[in-house]
mmCIF file of C-alpha atoms and ligand atoms in Angstrom:
data_model
loop_
_atom_site.group_PDB
_atom_site.id
_atom_site.type_symbol
_atom_site.label_atom_id
_atom_site.label_comp_id
_atom_site.label_asym_id
_atom_site.label_seq_id
_atom_site.Cartn_x
_atom_site.Cartn_y
_atom_site.Cartn_z
ATOM 1 C CA MET A 1 -5.662 -26.123 28.134
ATOM 2 C CA SER A 2 -6.008 -22.842 30.102
ATOM 3 C CA ARG A 3 -7.347 -19.600 28.506
ATOM 4 C CA TYR A 4 -3.821 -18.237 28.431
ATOM 5 C CA MET A 5 -2.099 -21.514 26.833
ATOM 6 C CA LEU A 6 -5.052 -21.210 24.279
ATOM 7 C CA PHE A 7 -3.790 -17.770 23.249
ATOM 8 C CA ALA A 8 -0.280 -18.947 23.567
ATOM 9 C CA ALA A 9 -1.028 -21.791 20.893
ATOM 10 C CA VAL A 10 -2.892 -19.465 18.330
ATOM 11 C CA LEU A 11 0.425 -17.044 18.425
ATOM 12 C CA LEU A 12 2.495 -19.671 18.016
ATOM 13 C CA LEU A 13 0.659 -21.055 15.160
ATOM 14 C CA GLY A 14 0.160 -17.978 13.677
ATOM 15 C CA GLY A 15 -3.299 -18.158 13.596
ATOM 16 C CA CYS A 16 -6.919 -17.428 15.064
ATOM 17 C CA LEU A 17 -9.601 -19.118 16.733
ATOM 18 C CA PRO A 18 -12.997 -18.184 16.619
ATOM 19 C CA VAL A 19 -13.416 -18.534 20.260
ATOM 20 C CA VAL A 20 -10.402 -15.924 20.617
ATOM 21 C CA CYS A 21 -11.318 -13.468 17.995
ATOM 22 C CA GLY A 22 -14.858 -12.770 18.602
ATOM 23 C CA ALA A 23 -18.089 -13.430 16.834
ATOM 24 C CA GLU A 24 -16.539 -14.388 13.803
ATOM 25 C CA THR A 25 -17.224 -17.907 12.559
ATOM 26 C CA VAL A 26 -14.505 -18.117 10.188
ATOM 27 C CA ALA A 27 -10.883 -17.630 11.366
ATOM 28 C CA ALA A 28 -9.029 -14.799 10.297
ATOM 29 C CA PRO A 29 -5.011 -15.368 10.553
ATOM 30 C CA ILE A 30 -3.068 -12.850 12.457
ATOM 31 C CA PRO A 31 -0.837 -11.006 9.597
ATOM 32 C CA PRO A 32 2.970 -12.096 10.245
ATOM 33 C CA ALA A 33 5.292 -9.079 10.833
ATOM 34 C CA PHE A 34 6.842 -7.915 7.950
ATOM 35 C CA SER A 35 10.451 -6.324 8.501
ATOM 36 C CA GLY A 36 11.792 -3.432 6.645
ATOM 37 C CA ASP A 37 15.416 -4.228 7.266
ATOM 38 C CA ARG A 38 15.009 -7.911 5.910
ATOM 39 C CA ALA A 39 13.709 -6.540 2.771
ATOM 40 C CA MET A 40 16.223 -3.673 2.914
ATOM 41 C CA GLU A 41 18.906 -6.644 2.829
ATOM 42 C CA TRP A 42 17.270 -8.048 -0.474
ATOM 43 C CA LEU A 43 17.503 -4.750 -2.555
ATOM 44 C CA GLU A 44 21.332 -4.526 -1.213
ATOM 45 C CA ARG A 45 21.819 -8.250 -2.785
ATOM 46 C CA GLN A 46 20.275 -7.029 -5.947
ATOM 47 C CA CYS A 47 22.210 -3.866 -6.044
ATOM 48 C CA ALA A 48 25.200 -5.919 -5.514
ATOM 49 C CA ILE A 49 24.597 -8.064 -8.801
ATOM 50 C CA GLY A 50 24.879 -4.577 -10.436
ATOM 51 C CA PRO A 51 22.667 -3.262 -13.369
ATOM 52 C CA ARG A 52 20.024 -6.117 -14.641
ATOM 53 C CA PRO A 53 18.719 -4.670 -17.837
ATOM 54 C CA PRO A 54 16.621 -7.286 -20.322
ATOM 55 C CA GLY A 55 19.088 -9.847 -21.513
ATOM 56 C CA SER A 56 22.132 -8.902 -19.364
ATOM 57 C CA ALA A 57 24.148 -11.317 -17.039
ATOM 58 C CA GLY A 58 22.961 -9.206 -14.373
ATOM 59 C CA ILE A 59 19.379 -10.147 -15.024
ATOM 60 C CA ALA A 60 19.868 -13.750 -15.396
ATOM 61 C CA ALA A 61 21.823 -13.853 -11.950
ATOM 62 C CA LEU A 62 19.002 -12.141 -10.168
ATOM 63 C CA ARG A 63 16.452 -14.541 -12.223
ATOM 64 C CA ALA A 64 18.510 -17.259 -10.278
ATOM 65 C CA VAL A 65 18.173 -15.643 -7.074
ATOM 66 C CA ILE A 66 14.619 -15.476 -7.330
ATOM 67 C CA ALA A 67 14.750 -19.175 -8.443
ATOM 68 C CA ALA A 68 16.522 -20.242 -5.690
ATOM 69 C CA GLN A 69 14.534 -18.279 -3.195
ATOM 70 C CA ALA A 70 10.997 -19.862 -4.279
ATOM 71 C CA ASP A 71 12.936 -23.177 -3.934
ATOM 72 C CA SER A 72 14.746 -22.737 -0.382
ATOM 73 C CA LEU A 73 11.117 -21.469 0.687
ATOM 74 C CA GLY A 74 9.259 -24.570 -0.731
ATOM 75 C CA LEU A 75 7.291 -22.249 -3.125
ATOM 76 C CA SER A 76 6.222 -23.167 -6.866
ATOM 77 C CA TYR A 77 8.168 -20.825 -9.212
ATOM 78 C CA ALA A 78 7.768 -20.549 -12.904
ATOM 79 C CA GLU A 79 9.530 -18.662 -15.760
ATOM 80 C CA LEU A 80 7.330 -17.599 -18.924
ATOM 81 C CA CYS A 81 9.886 -16.387 -21.121
ATOM 82 C CA PHE A 82 9.212 -15.151 -24.735
ATOM 83 C CA THR A 83 10.900 -12.962 -27.420
ATOM 84 C CA ALA A 84 10.359 -9.318 -28.108
ATOM 85 C CA ALA A 85 12.019 -6.249 -29.655
ATOM 86 C CA ILE A 86 13.265 -4.366 -26.967
ATOM 87 C CA ALA A 87 14.578 -0.369 -27.657
ATOM 88 C CA GLY A 88 18.556 -0.282 -28.024
ATOM 89 C CA ASN A 89 18.800 -3.521 -29.451
ATOM 90 C CA ASP A 90 18.868 -4.555 -33.106
ATOM 91 C CA SER A 91 17.502 -8.038 -32.347
ATOM 92 C CA THR A 92 14.717 -9.414 -30.332
ATOM 93 C CA GLN A 93 15.727 -10.626 -26.936
ATOM 94 C CA ARG A 94 14.570 -13.619 -24.585
ATOM 95 C CA LEU A 95 12.438 -12.196 -21.703
ATOM 96 C CA CYS A 96 10.961 -14.183 -18.728
ATOM 97 C CA ASN A 97 8.449 -12.973 -16.458
ATOM 98 C CA LEU A 98 8.586 -15.209 -13.078
ATOM 99 C CA VAL A 99 5.783 -15.996 -10.959
ATOM 100 C CA ILE A 100 6.094 -17.396 -7.185
ATOM 101 C CA SER A 101 2.738 -18.698 -6.225
ATOM 102 C CA ALA A 102 1.901 -19.266 -2.228
ATOM 103 C CA GLY A 103 -1.347 -20.876 -0.242
ATOM 104 C CA PRO A 104 -4.091 -23.016 -1.702
ATOM 105 C CA PRO A 105 -3.764 -23.279 -5.649
ATOM 106 C CA GLY A 106 -6.566 -22.346 -7.893
ATOM 107 C CA GLY A 107 -9.621 -20.099 -6.811
ATOM 108 C CA ALA A 108 -9.783 -16.648 -6.222
ATOM 109 C CA ARG A 109 -6.053 -15.173 -5.752
ATOM 110 C CA LEU A 110 -3.976 -11.812 -5.113
ATOM 111 C CA TRP A 111 -1.637 -10.977 -7.498
ATOM 112 C CA LEU A 112 1.458 -8.445 -6.550
ATOM 113 C CA GLY A 113 3.778 -7.546 -9.065
ATOM 114 C CA ALA A 114 7.036 -6.008 -9.389
ATOM 115 C CA HIS A 115 9.407 -5.374 -12.420
ATOM 116 C CA TYR A 116 12.842 -7.050 -11.783
ATOM 117 C CA ASP A 117 14.815 -5.334 -14.885
ATOM 118 C CA THR A 118 16.551 -2.303 -14.505
ATOM 119 C CA ARG A 119 16.567 0.775 -16.999
ATOM 120 C CA PRO A 120 19.485 0.071 -19.850
ATOM 121 C CA TRP A 121 20.660 4.206 -19.424
ATOM 122 C CA CYS A 122 20.626 6.902 -17.091
ATOM 123 C CA ASP A 123 19.532 8.921 -19.431
ATOM 124 C CA ARG A 124 17.744 11.761 -17.367
ATOM 125 C CA ASP A 125 21.650 12.309 -15.347
ATOM 126 C CA PRO A 126 22.814 15.666 -15.164
ATOM 127 C CA ASP A 127 25.931 14.840 -16.548
ATOM 128 C CA PRO A 128 25.366 14.147 -20.088
ATOM 129 C CA ALA A 129 28.855 12.125 -19.786
ATOM 130 C CA ARG A 130 27.131 9.598 -17.864
ATOM 131 C CA ARG A 131 23.578 9.009 -19.734
ATOM 132 C CA ASP A 132 24.616 6.009 -21.575
ATOM 133 C CA GLU A 133 25.485 4.160 -18.447
ATOM 134 C CA PRO A 134 23.233 1.534 -17.169
ATOM 135 C CA LEU A 135 20.893 2.225 -14.116
ATOM 136 C CA LEU A 136 21.717 0.206 -10.869
ATOM 137 C CA GLY A 137 18.242 0.749 -9.834
ATOM 138 C CA ALA A 138 17.951 0.476 -6.358
ATOM 139 C CA ASN A 139 14.590 2.289 -6.019
ATOM 140 C CA ASP A 140 14.101 1.547 -9.534
ATOM 141 C CA ALA A 141 12.871 -1.087 -9.216
ATOM 142 C CA ALA A 142 15.041 -3.245 -6.743
ATOM 143 C CA SER A 143 12.701 -1.975 -4.306
ATOM 144 C CA GLY A 144 9.380 -3.508 -5.416
ATOM 145 C CA VAL A 145 11.136 -7.147 -6.042
ATOM 146 C CA ALA A 146 12.571 -6.584 -2.374
ATOM 147 C CA VAL A 147 9.405 -6.267 -0.741
ATOM 148 C CA LEU A 148 8.043 -9.472 -3.157
ATOM 149 C CA LEU A 149 11.077 -11.765 -1.754
ATOM 150 C CA HIS A 150 10.685 -10.837 1.956
ATOM 151 C CA LEU A 151 6.899 -11.537 1.609
ATOM 152 C CA ALA A 152 7.820 -14.983 0.259
ATOM 153 C CA GLU A 153 9.510 -15.906 3.183
ATOM 154 C CA LEU A 154 6.286 -14.873 5.091
ATOM 155 C CA LEU A 155 3.905 -16.586 2.910
ATOM 156 C CA ALA A 156 6.129 -19.976 3.180
ATOM 157 C CA ALA A 157 6.118 -19.474 6.814
ATOM 158 C CA THR A 158 2.665 -18.715 7.589
ATOM 159 C CA ALA A 159 0.244 -20.014 4.571
ATOM 160 C CA PRO A 160 -2.452 -17.053 3.691
ATOM 161 C CA PRO A 161 -5.939 -17.983 3.644
ATOM 162 C CA ARG A 162 -6.226 -17.809 -0.354
ATOM 163 C CA GLY A 163 -3.383 -17.767 -3.034
ATOM 164 C CA VAL A 164 -0.945 -15.486 -3.540
ATOM 165 C CA ASP A 165 1.134 -14.893 -7.132
ATOM 166 C CA LEU A 166 3.872 -12.868 -6.611
ATOM 167 C CA ILE A 167 5.166 -11.450 -10.277
ATOM 168 C CA PHE A 168 8.057 -10.507 -11.504
ATOM 169 C CA PHE A 169 7.982 -8.743 -14.507
ATOM 170 C CA ASP A 170 10.658 -8.466 -17.341
ATOM 171 C CA GLY A 171 11.116 -5.139 -19.857
ATOM 172 C CA GLU A 172 9.651 -2.577 -18.399
ATOM 173 C CA ASP A 173 11.793 0.074 -18.267
ATOM 174 C CA SER A 174 13.570 -0.107 -22.037
ATOM 175 C CA GLY A 175 11.286 2.405 -23.721
ATOM 176 C CA ARG A 176 12.734 5.668 -24.922
ATOM 177 C CA ALA A 177 11.230 8.869 -23.289
ATOM 178 C CA GLY A 178 7.690 9.487 -25.297
ATOM 179 C CA GLU A 179 7.246 5.928 -26.702
ATOM 180 C CA VAL A 180 5.088 4.057 -24.631
ATOM 181 C CA SER A 181 5.394 1.115 -26.716
ATOM 182 C CA GLY A 182 8.937 0.800 -25.370
ATOM 183 C CA PHE A 183 7.678 -0.012 -21.832
ATOM 184 C CA CYS A 184 6.089 -2.650 -20.186
ATOM 185 C CA VAL A 185 6.941 -4.988 -22.416
ATOM 186 C CA GLY A 186 7.034 -8.134 -20.194
ATOM 187 C CA SER A 187 3.419 -7.410 -18.489
ATOM 188 C CA ARG A 188 1.788 -6.363 -21.714
ATOM 189 C CA HIS A 189 2.741 -10.154 -22.647
ATOM 190 C CA LEU A 190 1.495 -11.569 -19.693
ATOM 191 C CA ALA A 191 -1.837 -9.570 -19.627
ATOM 192 C CA ALA A 192 -2.461 -11.202 -23.093
ATOM 193 C CA SER A 193 -1.162 -14.696 -22.374
ATOM 194 C CA TRP A 194 -1.966 -15.500 -18.351
ATOM 195 C CA ARG A 195 -5.020 -17.942 -19.343
ATOM 196 C CA GLU A 196 -2.857 -20.071 -21.749
ATOM 197 C CA PHE A 197 -2.004 -23.542 -21.368
ATOM 198 C CA GLY A 198 1.201 -23.980 -18.871
ATOM 199 C CA SER A 199 0.454 -20.913 -17.041
ATOM 200 C CA PRO A 200 0.645 -20.806 -13.282
ATOM 201 C CA LEU A 201 -1.719 -18.314 -12.978
ATOM 202 C CA ALA A 202 -4.331 -19.967 -15.744
ATOM 203 C CA THR A 203 -5.900 -22.576 -12.744
ATOM 204 C CA GLY A 204 -7.124 -19.438 -10.605
ATOM 205 C CA GLU A 205 -8.500 -15.938 -10.943
ATOM 206 C CA PRO A 206 -7.596 -12.505 -9.805
ATOM 207 C CA THR A 207 -9.089 -10.644 -7.583
ATOM 208 C CA GLY A 208 -6.889 -7.820 -8.448
ATOM 209 C CA LEU A 209 -3.419 -6.841 -8.845
ATOM 210 C CA ILE A 210 -0.752 -4.353 -6.811
ATOM 211 C CA VAL A 211 2.115 -3.298 -8.559
ATOM 212 C CA LEU A 212 5.395 -1.949 -6.384
ATOM 213 C CA ASP A 213 7.300 0.195 -8.334
ATOM 214 C CA MET A 214 9.866 3.216 -6.853
ATOM 215 C CA ILE A 215 8.580 2.489 -3.013
ATOM 216 C CA GLY A 216 11.951 2.387 -1.659
ATOM 217 C CA LYS A 217 13.046 6.282 -1.510
ATOM 218 C CA ALA A 218 13.279 7.670 2.019
ATOM 219 C CA GLN A 219 10.441 10.007 3.058
ATOM 220 C CA LEU A 220 8.047 8.018 0.935
ATOM 221 C CA THR A 221 4.807 9.595 -0.201
ATOM 222 C CA VAL A 222 2.410 7.522 -2.374
ATOM 223 C CA PRO A 223 -0.473 9.140 -3.722
ATOM 224 C CA GLN A 224 -3.410 7.293 -5.901
ATOM 225 C CA GLU A 225 -2.018 7.076 -9.304
ATOM 226 C CA GLY A 226 -4.231 8.533 -11.876
ATOM 227 C CA TYR A 227 -4.817 5.135 -13.878
ATOM 228 C CA SER A 228 -5.554 3.020 -10.680
ATOM 229 C CA LEU A 229 -7.998 5.581 -9.840
ATOM 230 C CA ARG A 230 -9.588 6.186 -12.628
ATOM 231 C CA LEU A 231 -10.150 2.598 -13.868
ATOM 232 C CA ALA A 232 -9.961 0.584 -10.806
ATOM 233 C CA PRO A 233 -11.813 3.086 -8.031
ATOM 234 C CA ALA A 234 -12.985 0.634 -5.614
ATOM 235 C CA TRP A 235 -9.856 -1.287 -5.708
ATOM 236 C CA THR A 236 -7.611 1.484 -5.364
ATOM 237 C CA ARG A 237 -9.853 3.169 -2.605
ATOM 238 C CA ALA A 238 -9.912 -0.175 -0.369
ATOM 239 C CA ILE A 239 -5.984 -0.832 -0.541
ATOM 240 C CA PHE A 240 -5.600 3.158 0.642
ATOM 241 C CA GLU A 241 -8.286 2.597 3.429
ATOM 242 C CA ARG A 242 -6.391 -0.366 4.347
ATOM 243 C CA ALA A 243 -3.338 1.605 4.720
ATOM 244 C CA ILE A 244 -4.966 3.920 6.618
ATOM 245 C CA SER A 245 -6.497 1.884 9.164
ATOM 246 C CA LEU A 246 -2.935 0.245 9.758
ATOM 247 C CA GLY A 247 -1.387 3.646 10.578
ATOM 248 C CA LEU A 248 0.859 3.845 7.620
ATOM 249 C CA THR A 249 1.823 7.626 6.811
ATOM 250 C CA ALA A 250 3.227 7.109 3.987
ATOM 251 C CA PHE A 251 -0.033 6.609 1.998
ATOM 252 C CA GLU A 252 -1.776 9.791 1.035
ATOM 253 C CA PRO A 253 -5.655 8.649 -0.451
ATOM 254 C CA GLN A 254 -4.930 12.146 -2.789
ATOM 255 C CA PRO A 255 -4.917 12.044 -6.711
ATOM 256 C CA GLY A 256 -1.504 11.372 -7.865
ATOM 257 C CA PRO A 257 -0.277 11.490 -11.371
ATOM 258 C CA ALA A 258 -1.141 9.086 -13.908
ATOM 259 C CA ILE A 259 2.009 7.060 -15.018
ATOM 260 C CA TYR A 260 2.274 4.091 -17.458
ATOM 261 C CA ASP A 261 3.288 1.538 -15.497
ATOM 262 C CA ASP A 262 2.807 -2.562 -15.460
ATOM 263 C CA HIS A 263 -0.780 -2.192 -13.974
ATOM 264 C CA VAL A 264 -2.209 -0.709 -17.280
ATOM 265 C CA PRO A 265 -2.073 -3.443 -19.718
ATOM 266 C CA PHE A 266 -3.967 -5.404 -16.885
ATOM 267 C CA LEU A 267 -6.569 -2.498 -16.391
ATOM 268 C CA GLN A 268 -6.933 -2.794 -20.251
ATOM 269 C CA GLN A 269 -8.032 -6.503 -19.787
ATOM 270 C CA GLY A 270 -10.648 -5.650 -17.525
ATOM 271 C CA ILE A 271 -8.627 -6.730 -14.240
ATOM 272 C CA GLN A 272 -8.954 -4.363 -11.266
ATOM 273 C CA ALA A 273 -5.208 -3.359 -10.655
ATOM 274 C CA THR A 274 -3.552 -0.475 -8.622
ATOM 275 C CA ASP A 275 0.118 1.087 -9.137
ATOM 276 C CA LEU A 276 1.752 1.619 -5.644
ATOM 277 C CA ILE A 277 4.664 4.282 -6.866
ATOM 278 C CA ASP A 278 5.969 7.553 -5.484
ATOM 279 C CA PHE A 279 6.885 9.218 -8.661
ATOM 280 C CA ASN A 280 8.508 12.237 -6.851
ATOM 281 C CA PHE A 281 11.961 10.717 -7.043
ATOM 282 C CA PRO A 282 14.645 13.280 -8.095
ATOM 283 C CA GLN A 283 17.122 10.565 -8.887
ATOM 284 C CA TRP A 284 14.993 8.798 -11.187
ATOM 285 C CA HIS A 285 16.935 7.628 -14.204
ATOM 286 C CA THR A 286 19.762 9.031 -12.747
ATOM 287 C CA THR A 287 23.591 7.282 -11.355
ATOM 288 C CA GLY A 288 22.137 8.340 -8.186
ATOM 289 C CA ASP A 289 19.402 5.648 -7.822
ATOM 290 C CA VAL A 290 21.329 3.734 -5.272
ATOM 291 C CA PRO A 291 20.614 2.097 -1.723
ATOM 292 C CA ALA A 292 21.617 5.024 -0.032
ATOM 293 C CA VAL A 293 18.584 7.109 -1.210
ATOM 294 C CA CYS A 294 16.285 4.141 0.068
ATOM 295 C CA ALA A 295 15.102 3.502 3.496
ATOM 296 C CA ALA A 296 14.439 0.215 5.261
ATOM 297 C CA ALA A 297 11.405 2.446 6.974
ATOM 298 C CA SER A 298 10.066 2.973 3.503
ATOM 299 C CA LEU A 299 9.949 -0.910 2.187
ATOM 300 C CA GLU A 300 8.129 -1.736 5.625
ATOM 301 C CA GLN A 301 5.259 0.725 4.966
ATOM 302 C CA VAL A 302 4.905 -1.262 1.522
ATOM 303 C CA GLY A 303 5.160 -4.257 2.870
ATOM 304 C CA LYS A 304 2.940 -4.097 6.105
ATOM 305 C CA LEU A 305 0.242 -2.994 3.495
ATOM 306 C CA VAL A 306 0.718 -5.821 1.046
ATOM 307 C CA THR A 307 1.226 -8.598 3.807
ATOM 308 C CA ASP A 308 -1.987 -7.700 5.731
ATOM 309 C CA ILE A 309 -4.337 -7.536 2.449
ATOM 310 C CA CYS A 310 -2.590 -11.362 1.777
ATOM 311 C CA TYR A 311 -3.954 -12.369 4.967
ATOM 312 C CA ARG A 312 -6.885 -10.417 5.268
ATOM 313 C CA PRO A 313 -8.433 -10.147 1.944
ATOM 314 C CA LEU A 314 -10.060 -6.803 0.657
ATOM 315 C CA ASP A 315 -13.275 -8.122 -0.507
HETATM 316 ZN ZN1 LIG B 1 12.166 3.173 -14.264
#
């Protein structure tokens, strides 16, 4: 085999041999290319379902799409369901967190999360007559789910060196303004129960969690979210250093606002967690949160970062 053929074989296999990669004795895989256009297709597909609030036909349809994606890729999939009170409903709801797992089982694992429910109301809409309408949620939160669904394709095609769990949270966005207890119902349940028997997460140990939320808007700017920076400073700085090293200009290593999101329950459990979020979004919780205000280029910035971290772990 000539040197050229060796390179070609390495590229074809999506891998890397020690002789090619220099002094390292352990081969580091080459991260596959993340496509913003492909992620955008996943964003649009979610929005084509319509609004996806907890307990709705829409979220059940999306759950079936996520399950089918895992099945078609040959990745393991689990639904972790429970009942909880949700704001705006008199009775309890059945909520389901979803987990797609890739790479080697058990051991140290990267957790990547996004909420797949959408808000039951557009309560910040400029038109008071439309504030009872359910949110379509292209950015909040189809964007994060879209990145994870495309990433699943890359993880299935090229196994990462360590296990990766893609976590889809239910019940994130049904709280009323100023009532923290109504938000992050799914992630709070999972943070308290992931070690329990039967949980696919119980067989491994997370190195850290990265949550993707509202990362789809055009002209994306992601600062260092406040809780992440205060409670997981080393993890958060490492993520942003990686982004800078990759030339991803959407990421600004400057302190941003503190936002109660799906990472906080895990920080409270002592798991290092970072929320990647651009909260400067004029269409937040309005009828204007539609695919037209999102951009493939934004999804690609975030997708490239988390893909790189899957194949070249931070620690
Ligand atoms: Zn929201």
